[in-house]
PDB file of C-alpha atoms in Angstrom:
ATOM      1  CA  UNK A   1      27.156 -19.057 -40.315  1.00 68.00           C
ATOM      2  CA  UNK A   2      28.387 -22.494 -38.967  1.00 78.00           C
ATOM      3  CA  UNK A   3      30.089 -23.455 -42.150  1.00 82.00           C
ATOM      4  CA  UNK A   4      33.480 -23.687 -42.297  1.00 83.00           C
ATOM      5  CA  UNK A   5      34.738 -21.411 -45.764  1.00 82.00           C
ATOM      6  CA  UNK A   6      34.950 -22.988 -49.231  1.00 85.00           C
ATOM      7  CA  UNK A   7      37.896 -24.206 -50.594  1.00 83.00           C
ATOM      8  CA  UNK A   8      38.220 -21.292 -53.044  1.00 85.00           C
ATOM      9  CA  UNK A   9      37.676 -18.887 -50.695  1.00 83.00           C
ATOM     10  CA  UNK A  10      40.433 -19.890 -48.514  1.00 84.00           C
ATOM     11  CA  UNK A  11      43.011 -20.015 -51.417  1.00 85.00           C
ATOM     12  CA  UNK A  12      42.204 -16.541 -52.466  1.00 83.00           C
ATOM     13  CA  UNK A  13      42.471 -15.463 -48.953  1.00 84.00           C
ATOM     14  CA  UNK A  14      45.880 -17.041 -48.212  1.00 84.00           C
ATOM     15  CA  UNK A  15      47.156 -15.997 -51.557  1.00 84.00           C
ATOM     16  CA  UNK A  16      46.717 -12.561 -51.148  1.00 86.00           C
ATOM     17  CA  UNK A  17      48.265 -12.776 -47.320  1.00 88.00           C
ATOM     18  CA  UNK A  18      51.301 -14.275 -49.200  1.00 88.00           C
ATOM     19  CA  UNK A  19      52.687 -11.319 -50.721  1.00 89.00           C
ATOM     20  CA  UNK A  20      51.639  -9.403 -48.303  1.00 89.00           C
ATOM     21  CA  UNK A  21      53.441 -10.646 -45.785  1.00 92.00           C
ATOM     22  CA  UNK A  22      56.617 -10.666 -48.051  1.00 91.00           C
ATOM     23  CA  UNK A  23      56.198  -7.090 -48.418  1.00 92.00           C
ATOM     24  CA  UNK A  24      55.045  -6.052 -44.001  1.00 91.00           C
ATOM     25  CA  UNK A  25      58.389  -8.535 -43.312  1.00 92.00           C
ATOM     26  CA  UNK A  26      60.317  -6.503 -46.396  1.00 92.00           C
ATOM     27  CA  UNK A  27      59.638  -2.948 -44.873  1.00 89.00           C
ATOM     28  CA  UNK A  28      60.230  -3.904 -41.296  1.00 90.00           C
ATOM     29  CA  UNK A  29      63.992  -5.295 -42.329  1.00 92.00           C
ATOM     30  CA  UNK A  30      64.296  -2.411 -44.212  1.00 90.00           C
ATOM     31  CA  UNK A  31      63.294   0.469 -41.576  1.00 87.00           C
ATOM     32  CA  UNK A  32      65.759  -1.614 -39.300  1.00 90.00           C
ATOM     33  CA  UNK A  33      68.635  -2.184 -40.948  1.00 91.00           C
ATOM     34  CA  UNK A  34      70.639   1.176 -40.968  1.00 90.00           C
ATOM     35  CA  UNK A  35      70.153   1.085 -37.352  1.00 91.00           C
ATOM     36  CA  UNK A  36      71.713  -2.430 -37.583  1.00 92.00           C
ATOM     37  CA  UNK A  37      74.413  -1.486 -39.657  1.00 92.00           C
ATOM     38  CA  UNK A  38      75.554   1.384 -37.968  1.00 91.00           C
ATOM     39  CA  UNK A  39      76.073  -0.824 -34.650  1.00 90.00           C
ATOM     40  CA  UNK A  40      78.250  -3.136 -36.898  1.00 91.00           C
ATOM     41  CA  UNK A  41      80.276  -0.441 -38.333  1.00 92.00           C
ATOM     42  CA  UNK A  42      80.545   2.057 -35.277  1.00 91.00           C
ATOM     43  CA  UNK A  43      78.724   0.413 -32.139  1.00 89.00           C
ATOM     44  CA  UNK A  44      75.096   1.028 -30.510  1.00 87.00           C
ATOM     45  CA  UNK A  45      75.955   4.250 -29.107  1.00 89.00           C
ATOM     46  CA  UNK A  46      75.904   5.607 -33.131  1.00 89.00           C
ATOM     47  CA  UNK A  47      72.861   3.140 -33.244  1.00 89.00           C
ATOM     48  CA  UNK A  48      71.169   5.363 -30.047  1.00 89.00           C
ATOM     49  CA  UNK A  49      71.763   8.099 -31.757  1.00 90.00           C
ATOM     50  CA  UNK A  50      70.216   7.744 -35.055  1.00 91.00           C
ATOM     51  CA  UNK A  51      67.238   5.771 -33.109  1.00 90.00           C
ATOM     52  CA  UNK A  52      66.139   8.908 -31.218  1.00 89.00           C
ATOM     53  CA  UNK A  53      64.857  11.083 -33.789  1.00 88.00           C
ATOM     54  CA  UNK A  54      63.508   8.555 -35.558  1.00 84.00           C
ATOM     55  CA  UNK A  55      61.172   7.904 -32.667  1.00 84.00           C
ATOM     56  CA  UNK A  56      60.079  12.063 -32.857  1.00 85.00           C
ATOM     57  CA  UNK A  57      58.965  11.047 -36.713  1.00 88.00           C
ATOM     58  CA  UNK A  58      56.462   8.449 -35.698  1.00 86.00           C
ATOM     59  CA  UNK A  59      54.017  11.123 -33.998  1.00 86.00           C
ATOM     60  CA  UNK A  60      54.312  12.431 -37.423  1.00 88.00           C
ATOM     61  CA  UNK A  61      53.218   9.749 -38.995  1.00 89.00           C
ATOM     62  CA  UNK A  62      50.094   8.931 -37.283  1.00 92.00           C
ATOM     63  CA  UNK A  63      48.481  11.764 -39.497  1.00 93.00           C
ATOM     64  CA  UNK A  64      49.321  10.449 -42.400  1.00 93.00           C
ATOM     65  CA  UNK A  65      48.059   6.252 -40.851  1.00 93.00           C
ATOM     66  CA  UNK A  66      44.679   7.928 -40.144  1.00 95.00           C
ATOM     67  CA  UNK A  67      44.277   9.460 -43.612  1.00 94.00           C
ATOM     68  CA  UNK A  68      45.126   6.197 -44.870  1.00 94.00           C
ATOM     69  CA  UNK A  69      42.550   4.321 -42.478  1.00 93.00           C
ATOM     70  CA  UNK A  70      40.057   6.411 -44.018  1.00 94.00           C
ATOM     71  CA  UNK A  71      40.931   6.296 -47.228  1.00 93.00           C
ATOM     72  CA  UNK A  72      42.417   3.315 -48.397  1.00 92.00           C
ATOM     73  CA  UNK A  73      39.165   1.416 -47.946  1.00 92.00           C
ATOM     74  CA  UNK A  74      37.444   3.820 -50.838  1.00 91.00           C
ATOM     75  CA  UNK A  75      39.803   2.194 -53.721  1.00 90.00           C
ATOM     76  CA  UNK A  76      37.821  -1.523 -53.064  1.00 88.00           C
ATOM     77  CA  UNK A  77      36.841  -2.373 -55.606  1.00 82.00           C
ATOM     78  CA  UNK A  78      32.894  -4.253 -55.145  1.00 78.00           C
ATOM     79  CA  UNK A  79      29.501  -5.048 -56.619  1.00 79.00           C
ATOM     80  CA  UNK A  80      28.783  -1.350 -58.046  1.00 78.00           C
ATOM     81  CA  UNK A  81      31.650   0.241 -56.090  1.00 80.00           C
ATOM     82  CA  UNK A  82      34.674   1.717 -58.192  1.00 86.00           C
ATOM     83  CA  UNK A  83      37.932   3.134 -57.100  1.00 87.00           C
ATOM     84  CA  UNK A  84      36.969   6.722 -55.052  1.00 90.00           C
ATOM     85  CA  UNK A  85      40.159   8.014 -56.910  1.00 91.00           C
ATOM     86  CA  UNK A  86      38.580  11.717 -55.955  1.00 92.00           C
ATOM     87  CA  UNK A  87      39.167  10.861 -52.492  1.00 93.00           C
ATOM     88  CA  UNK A  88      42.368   9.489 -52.852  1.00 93.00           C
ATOM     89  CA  UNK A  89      44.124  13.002 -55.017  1.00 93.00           C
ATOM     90  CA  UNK A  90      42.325  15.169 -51.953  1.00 94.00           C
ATOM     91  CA  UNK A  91      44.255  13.150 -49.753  1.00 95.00           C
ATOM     92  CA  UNK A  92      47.462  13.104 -51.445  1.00 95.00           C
ATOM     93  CA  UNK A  93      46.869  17.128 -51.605  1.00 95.00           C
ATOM     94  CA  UNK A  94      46.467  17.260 -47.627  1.00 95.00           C
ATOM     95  CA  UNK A  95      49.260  14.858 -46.640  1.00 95.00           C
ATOM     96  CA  UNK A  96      51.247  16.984 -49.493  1.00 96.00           C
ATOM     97  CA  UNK A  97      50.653  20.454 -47.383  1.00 94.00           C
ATOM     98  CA  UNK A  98      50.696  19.232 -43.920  1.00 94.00           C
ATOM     99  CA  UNK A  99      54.248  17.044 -44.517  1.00 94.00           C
ATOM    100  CA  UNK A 100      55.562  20.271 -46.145  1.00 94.00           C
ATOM    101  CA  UNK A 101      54.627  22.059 -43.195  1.00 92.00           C
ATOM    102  CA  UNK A 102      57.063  20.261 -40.792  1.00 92.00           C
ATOM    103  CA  UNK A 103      59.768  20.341 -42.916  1.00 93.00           C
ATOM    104  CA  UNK A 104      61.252  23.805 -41.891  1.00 93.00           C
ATOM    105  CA  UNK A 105      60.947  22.767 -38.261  1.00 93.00           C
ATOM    106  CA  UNK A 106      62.611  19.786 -39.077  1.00 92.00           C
ATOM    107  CA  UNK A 107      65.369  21.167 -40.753  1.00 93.00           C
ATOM    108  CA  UNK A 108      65.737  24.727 -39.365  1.00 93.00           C
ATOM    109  CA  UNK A 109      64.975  24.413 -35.870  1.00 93.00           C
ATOM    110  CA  UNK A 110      66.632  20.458 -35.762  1.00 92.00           C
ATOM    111  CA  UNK A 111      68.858  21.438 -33.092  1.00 92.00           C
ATOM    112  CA  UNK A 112      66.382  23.271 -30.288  1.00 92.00           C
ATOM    113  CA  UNK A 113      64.098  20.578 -31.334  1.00 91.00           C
ATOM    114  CA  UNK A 114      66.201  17.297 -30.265  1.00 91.00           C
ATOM    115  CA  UNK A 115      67.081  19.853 -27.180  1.00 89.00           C
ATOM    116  CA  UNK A 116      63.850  20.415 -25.819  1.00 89.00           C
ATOM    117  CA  UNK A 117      62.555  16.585 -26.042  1.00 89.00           C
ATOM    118  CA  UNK A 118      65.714  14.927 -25.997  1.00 88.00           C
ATOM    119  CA  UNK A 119      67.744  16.233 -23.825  1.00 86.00           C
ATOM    120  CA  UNK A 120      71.928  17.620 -24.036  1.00 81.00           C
ATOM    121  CA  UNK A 121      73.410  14.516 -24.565  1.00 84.00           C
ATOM    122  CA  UNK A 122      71.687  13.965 -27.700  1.00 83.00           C
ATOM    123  CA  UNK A 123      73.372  17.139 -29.478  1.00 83.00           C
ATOM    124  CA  UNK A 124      74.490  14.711 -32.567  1.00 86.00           C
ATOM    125  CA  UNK A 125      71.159  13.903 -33.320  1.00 89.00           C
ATOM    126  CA  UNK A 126      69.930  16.905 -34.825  1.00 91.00           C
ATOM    127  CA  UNK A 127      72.095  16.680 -37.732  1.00 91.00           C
ATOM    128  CA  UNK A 128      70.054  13.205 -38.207  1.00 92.00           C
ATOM    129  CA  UNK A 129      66.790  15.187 -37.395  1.00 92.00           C
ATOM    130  CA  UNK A 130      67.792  17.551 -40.600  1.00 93.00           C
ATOM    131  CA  UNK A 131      69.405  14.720 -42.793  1.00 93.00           C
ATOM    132  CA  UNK A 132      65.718  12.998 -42.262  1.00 93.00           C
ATOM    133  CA  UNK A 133      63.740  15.675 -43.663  1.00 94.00           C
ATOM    134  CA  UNK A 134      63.298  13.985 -46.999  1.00 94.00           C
ATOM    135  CA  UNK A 135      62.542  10.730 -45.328  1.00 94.00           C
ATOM    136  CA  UNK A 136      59.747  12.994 -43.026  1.00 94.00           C
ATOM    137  CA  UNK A 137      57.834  14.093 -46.201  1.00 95.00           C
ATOM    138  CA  UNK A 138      58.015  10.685 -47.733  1.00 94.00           C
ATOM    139  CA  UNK A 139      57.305   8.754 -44.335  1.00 92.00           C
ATOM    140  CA  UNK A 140      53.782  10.538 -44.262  1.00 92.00           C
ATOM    141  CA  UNK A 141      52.585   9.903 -47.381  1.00 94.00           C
ATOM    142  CA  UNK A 142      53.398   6.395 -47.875  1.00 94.00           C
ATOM    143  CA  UNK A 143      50.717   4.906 -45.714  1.00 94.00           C
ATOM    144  CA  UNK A 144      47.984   5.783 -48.157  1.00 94.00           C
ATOM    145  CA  UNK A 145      49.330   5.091 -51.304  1.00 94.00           C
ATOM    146  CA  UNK A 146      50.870   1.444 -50.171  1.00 93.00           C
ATOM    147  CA  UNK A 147      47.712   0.820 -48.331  1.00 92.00           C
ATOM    148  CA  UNK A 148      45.569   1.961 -51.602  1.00 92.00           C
ATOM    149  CA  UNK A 149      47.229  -0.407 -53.986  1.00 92.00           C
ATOM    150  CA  UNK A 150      46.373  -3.400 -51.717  1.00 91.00           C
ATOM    151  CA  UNK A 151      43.141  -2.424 -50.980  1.00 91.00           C
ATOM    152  CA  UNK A 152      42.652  -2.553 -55.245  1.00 89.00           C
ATOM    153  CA  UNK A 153      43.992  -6.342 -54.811  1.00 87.00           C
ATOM    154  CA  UNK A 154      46.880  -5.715 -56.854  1.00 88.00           C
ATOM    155  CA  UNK A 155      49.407  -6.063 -53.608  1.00 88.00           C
ATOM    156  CA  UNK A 156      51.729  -8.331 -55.849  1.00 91.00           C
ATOM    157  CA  UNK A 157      53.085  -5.566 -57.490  1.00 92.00           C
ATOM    158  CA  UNK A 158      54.177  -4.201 -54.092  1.00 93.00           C
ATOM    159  CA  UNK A 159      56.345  -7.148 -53.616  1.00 93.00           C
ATOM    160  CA  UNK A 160      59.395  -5.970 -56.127  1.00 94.00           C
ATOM    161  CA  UNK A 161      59.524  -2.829 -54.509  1.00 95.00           C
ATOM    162  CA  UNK A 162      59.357  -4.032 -51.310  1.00 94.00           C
ATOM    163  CA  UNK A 163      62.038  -6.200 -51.953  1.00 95.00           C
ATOM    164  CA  UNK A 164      63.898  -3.523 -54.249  1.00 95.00           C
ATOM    165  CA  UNK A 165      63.710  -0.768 -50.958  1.00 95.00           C
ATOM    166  CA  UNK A 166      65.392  -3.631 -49.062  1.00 94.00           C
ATOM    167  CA  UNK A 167      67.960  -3.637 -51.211  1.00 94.00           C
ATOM    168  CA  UNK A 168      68.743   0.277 -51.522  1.00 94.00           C
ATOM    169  CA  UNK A 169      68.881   0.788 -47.964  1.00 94.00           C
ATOM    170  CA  UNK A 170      71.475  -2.091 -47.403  1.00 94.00           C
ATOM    171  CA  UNK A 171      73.547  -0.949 -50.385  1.00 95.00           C
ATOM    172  CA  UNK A 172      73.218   3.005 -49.719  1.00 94.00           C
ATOM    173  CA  UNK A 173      74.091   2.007 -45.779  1.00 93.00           C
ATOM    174  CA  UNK A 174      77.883  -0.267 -46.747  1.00 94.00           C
ATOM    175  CA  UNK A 175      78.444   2.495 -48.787  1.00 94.00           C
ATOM    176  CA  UNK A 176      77.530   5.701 -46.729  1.00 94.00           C
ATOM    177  CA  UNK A 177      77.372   4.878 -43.257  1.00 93.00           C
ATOM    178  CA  UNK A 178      81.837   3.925 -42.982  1.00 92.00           C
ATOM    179  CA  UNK A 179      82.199   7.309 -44.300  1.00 92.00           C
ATOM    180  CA  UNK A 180      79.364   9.771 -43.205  1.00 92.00           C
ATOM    181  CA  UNK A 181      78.246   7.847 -39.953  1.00 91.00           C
ATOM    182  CA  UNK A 182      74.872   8.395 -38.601  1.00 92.00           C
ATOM    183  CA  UNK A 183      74.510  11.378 -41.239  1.00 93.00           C
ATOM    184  CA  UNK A 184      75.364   8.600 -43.921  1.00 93.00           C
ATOM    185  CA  UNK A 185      72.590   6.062 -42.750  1.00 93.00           C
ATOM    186  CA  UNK A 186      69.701   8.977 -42.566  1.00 93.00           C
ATOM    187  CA  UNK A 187      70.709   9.863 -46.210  1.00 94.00           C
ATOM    188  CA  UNK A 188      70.648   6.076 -46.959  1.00 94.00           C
ATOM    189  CA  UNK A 189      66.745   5.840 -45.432  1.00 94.00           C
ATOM    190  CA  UNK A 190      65.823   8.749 -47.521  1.00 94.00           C
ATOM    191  CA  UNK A 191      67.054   7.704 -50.679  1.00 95.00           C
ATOM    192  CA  UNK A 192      65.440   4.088 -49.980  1.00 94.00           C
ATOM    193  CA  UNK A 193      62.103   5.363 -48.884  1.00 94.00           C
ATOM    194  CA  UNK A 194      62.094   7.614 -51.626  1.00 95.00           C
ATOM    195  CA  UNK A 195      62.087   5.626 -54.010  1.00 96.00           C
ATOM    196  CA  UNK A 196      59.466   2.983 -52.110  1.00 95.00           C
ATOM    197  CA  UNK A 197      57.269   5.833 -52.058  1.00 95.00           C
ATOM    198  CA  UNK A 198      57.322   7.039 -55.761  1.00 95.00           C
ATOM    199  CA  UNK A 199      57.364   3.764 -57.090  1.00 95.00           C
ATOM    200  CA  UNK A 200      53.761   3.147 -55.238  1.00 95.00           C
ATOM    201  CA  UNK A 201      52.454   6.851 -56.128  1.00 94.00           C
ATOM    202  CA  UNK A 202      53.395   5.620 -59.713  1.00 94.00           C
ATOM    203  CA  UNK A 203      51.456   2.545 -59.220  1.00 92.00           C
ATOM    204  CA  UNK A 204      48.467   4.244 -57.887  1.00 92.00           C
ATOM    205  CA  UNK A 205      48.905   6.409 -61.580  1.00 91.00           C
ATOM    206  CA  UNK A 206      48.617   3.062 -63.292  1.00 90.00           C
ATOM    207  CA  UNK A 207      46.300   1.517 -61.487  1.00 90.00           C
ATOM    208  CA  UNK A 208      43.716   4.341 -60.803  1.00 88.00           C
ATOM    209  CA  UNK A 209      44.749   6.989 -63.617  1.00 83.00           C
ATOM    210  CA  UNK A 210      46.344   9.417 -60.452  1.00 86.00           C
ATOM    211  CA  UNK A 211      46.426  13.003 -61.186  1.00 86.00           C
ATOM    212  CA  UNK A 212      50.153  13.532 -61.083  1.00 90.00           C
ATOM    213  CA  UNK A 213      49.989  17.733 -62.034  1.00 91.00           C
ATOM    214  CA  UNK A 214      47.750  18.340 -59.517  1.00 92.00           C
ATOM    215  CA  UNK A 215      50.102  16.522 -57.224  1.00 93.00           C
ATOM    216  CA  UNK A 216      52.934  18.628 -58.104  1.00 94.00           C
ATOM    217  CA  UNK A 217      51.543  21.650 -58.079  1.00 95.00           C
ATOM    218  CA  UNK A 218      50.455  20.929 -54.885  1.00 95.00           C
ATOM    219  CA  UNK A 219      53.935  20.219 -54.132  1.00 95.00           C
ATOM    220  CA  UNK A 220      55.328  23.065 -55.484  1.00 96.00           C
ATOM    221  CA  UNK A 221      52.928  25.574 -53.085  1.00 96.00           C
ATOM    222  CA  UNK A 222      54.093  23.220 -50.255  1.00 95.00           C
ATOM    223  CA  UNK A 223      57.710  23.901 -50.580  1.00 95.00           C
ATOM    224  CA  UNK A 224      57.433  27.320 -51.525  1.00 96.00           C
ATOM    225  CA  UNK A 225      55.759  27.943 -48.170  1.00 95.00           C
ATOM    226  CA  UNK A 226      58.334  25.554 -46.528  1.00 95.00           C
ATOM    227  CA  UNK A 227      61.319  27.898 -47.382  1.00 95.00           C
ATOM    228  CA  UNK A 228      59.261  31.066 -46.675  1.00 96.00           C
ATOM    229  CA  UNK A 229      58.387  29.549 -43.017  1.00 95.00           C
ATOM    230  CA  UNK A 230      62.177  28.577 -42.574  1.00 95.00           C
ATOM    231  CA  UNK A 231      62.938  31.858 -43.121  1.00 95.00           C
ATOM    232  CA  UNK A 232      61.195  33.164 -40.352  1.00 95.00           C
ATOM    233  CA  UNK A 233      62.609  30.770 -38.245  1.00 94.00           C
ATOM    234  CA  UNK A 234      65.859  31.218 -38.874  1.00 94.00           C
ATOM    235  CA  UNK A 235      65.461  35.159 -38.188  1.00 94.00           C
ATOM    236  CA  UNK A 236      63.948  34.022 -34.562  1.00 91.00           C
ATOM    237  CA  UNK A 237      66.895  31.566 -33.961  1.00 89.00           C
ATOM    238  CA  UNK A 238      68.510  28.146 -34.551  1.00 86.00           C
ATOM    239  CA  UNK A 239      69.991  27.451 -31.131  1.00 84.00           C
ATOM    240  CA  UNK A 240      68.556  28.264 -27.624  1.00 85.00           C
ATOM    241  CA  UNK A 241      64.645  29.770 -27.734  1.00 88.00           C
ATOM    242  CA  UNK A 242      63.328  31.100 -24.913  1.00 90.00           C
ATOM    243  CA  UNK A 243      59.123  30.425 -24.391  1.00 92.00           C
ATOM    244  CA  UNK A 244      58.988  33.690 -26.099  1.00 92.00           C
ATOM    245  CA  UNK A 245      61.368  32.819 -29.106  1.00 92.00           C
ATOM    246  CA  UNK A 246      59.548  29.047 -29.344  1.00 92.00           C
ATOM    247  CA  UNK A 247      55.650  31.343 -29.515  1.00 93.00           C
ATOM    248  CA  UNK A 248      56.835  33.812 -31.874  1.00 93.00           C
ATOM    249  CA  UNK A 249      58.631  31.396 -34.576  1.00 92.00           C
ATOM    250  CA  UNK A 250      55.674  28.711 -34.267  1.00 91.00           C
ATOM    251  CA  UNK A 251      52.781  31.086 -34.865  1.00 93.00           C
ATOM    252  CA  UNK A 252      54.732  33.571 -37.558  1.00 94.00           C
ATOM    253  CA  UNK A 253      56.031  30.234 -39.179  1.00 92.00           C
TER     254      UNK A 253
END
């Protein structure tokens, strides 16, 4: 116990923390920089703006963190311990369902949505609610399979799509954001965190031989229950709900 750690035990230790500290300081400058670049090109009130219902997402999100908490730590690899890859498609299948689930909300009911917990002067924002929907489903699903690959110790194959997310967002925001404004930097984020998404779900299919059919069909059911849910929401109402309107949309959604 009083030891200090071997040699080789600190250089495998610090260079694993390497890339992954390329790719934690990668995805923070990437989820921040269409926030930046809309205060260069139109000011900080179009920065406001896109900020607020980015913050609503992050509840979202937790469910998808604690899945990947739970996880994650089942694809160690250890002295007569293999990859729980069982665990990690049943996942995958739940984060699939429940992310598909808050779609229609999302998109339907963006505008009595940013209403209710934002407030009037935040009417613009629920176009950026909608325009995030993409960027909603991918958001909640990315926890687990970027925290799986690491957890196999293959985390330098992370770093070029880190690094290659970085890159989409800044390009997809110069190009999108002058014309389309705050509508033009959600757009950006989804296509960025698309593709940082897929690219690890395709690593997880190298790495641990993922079950890509079941995934879609999964996905599939989860849309096709999206849509039928937005249509009952749109037949309650898009704009102002009453207590009633917000009870009978939730539960017949």
């Amino acid at each position: 116990f009083w030891r200090p750690p071997r040699r080789a035990t600190i250089r495998l230790v610090s260079g694993y923390a390497g890339p992954v500290f390329a790719i934690d300081a990668s995805y923070t400058l990437s989820s921040s920089l269409s926030v930046l670049l809309l205060g260069a090109y139109i000011g900080s009130a179009a920065s406001g703006v896109f900020t607020a219902p980015a913050k609503l997402i992050v509840l979202i999100q937790y469910v998808g963190l604690s899945t990947a908490y739970g996880v994650a730590p089942r694809l160690a690899r250890g002295e007569g311990q293999e990859p729980n890859v069982k665990a990690l498609n049943g996942a995958l299948r739940g984060l699939i369902g429940f992310q598909c689930l808050v779609l229609a909300p999302a998109v339907v009911w963006a505008h009595p949505i940013t209403r209710l917990l934002l407030g009037s002067g935040y009417g613009r924002s629920a176009n950026v609610l909608a325009a995030l929907a993409p960027y909603i489903f991918f958001s909640g699903l990315a926890p687990l399979v970027t925290t799986g690959v690491s957890y196999t110790g293959e985390a330098k194959r992370r770093v070029p799509i880190a690094f290659a997310t970085l890159v989409l967002v800044a390009v997809s925001g110069v190009v999108l954001i002058p014309s389309h404004g705050v509508v033009g930097a959600a757009v950006a984020t989804d296509i960025a965190f698309g593709f940082y998404t897929l690219a690890h779900i395709w690593l997880c299919r190298r790495l641990l031989d993922l079950r890509l059919r079941v995934l879609a069909w999964s996905l599939a059911s989860g849309l096709t229950a999206a849509a039928a849910m937005g249509i009952v929401l749109e037949l309650v109402g898009t704009n102002h709900l009453t207590i009633r309107d917000w009870f009978v949309g939730g539960v017949g959604g």
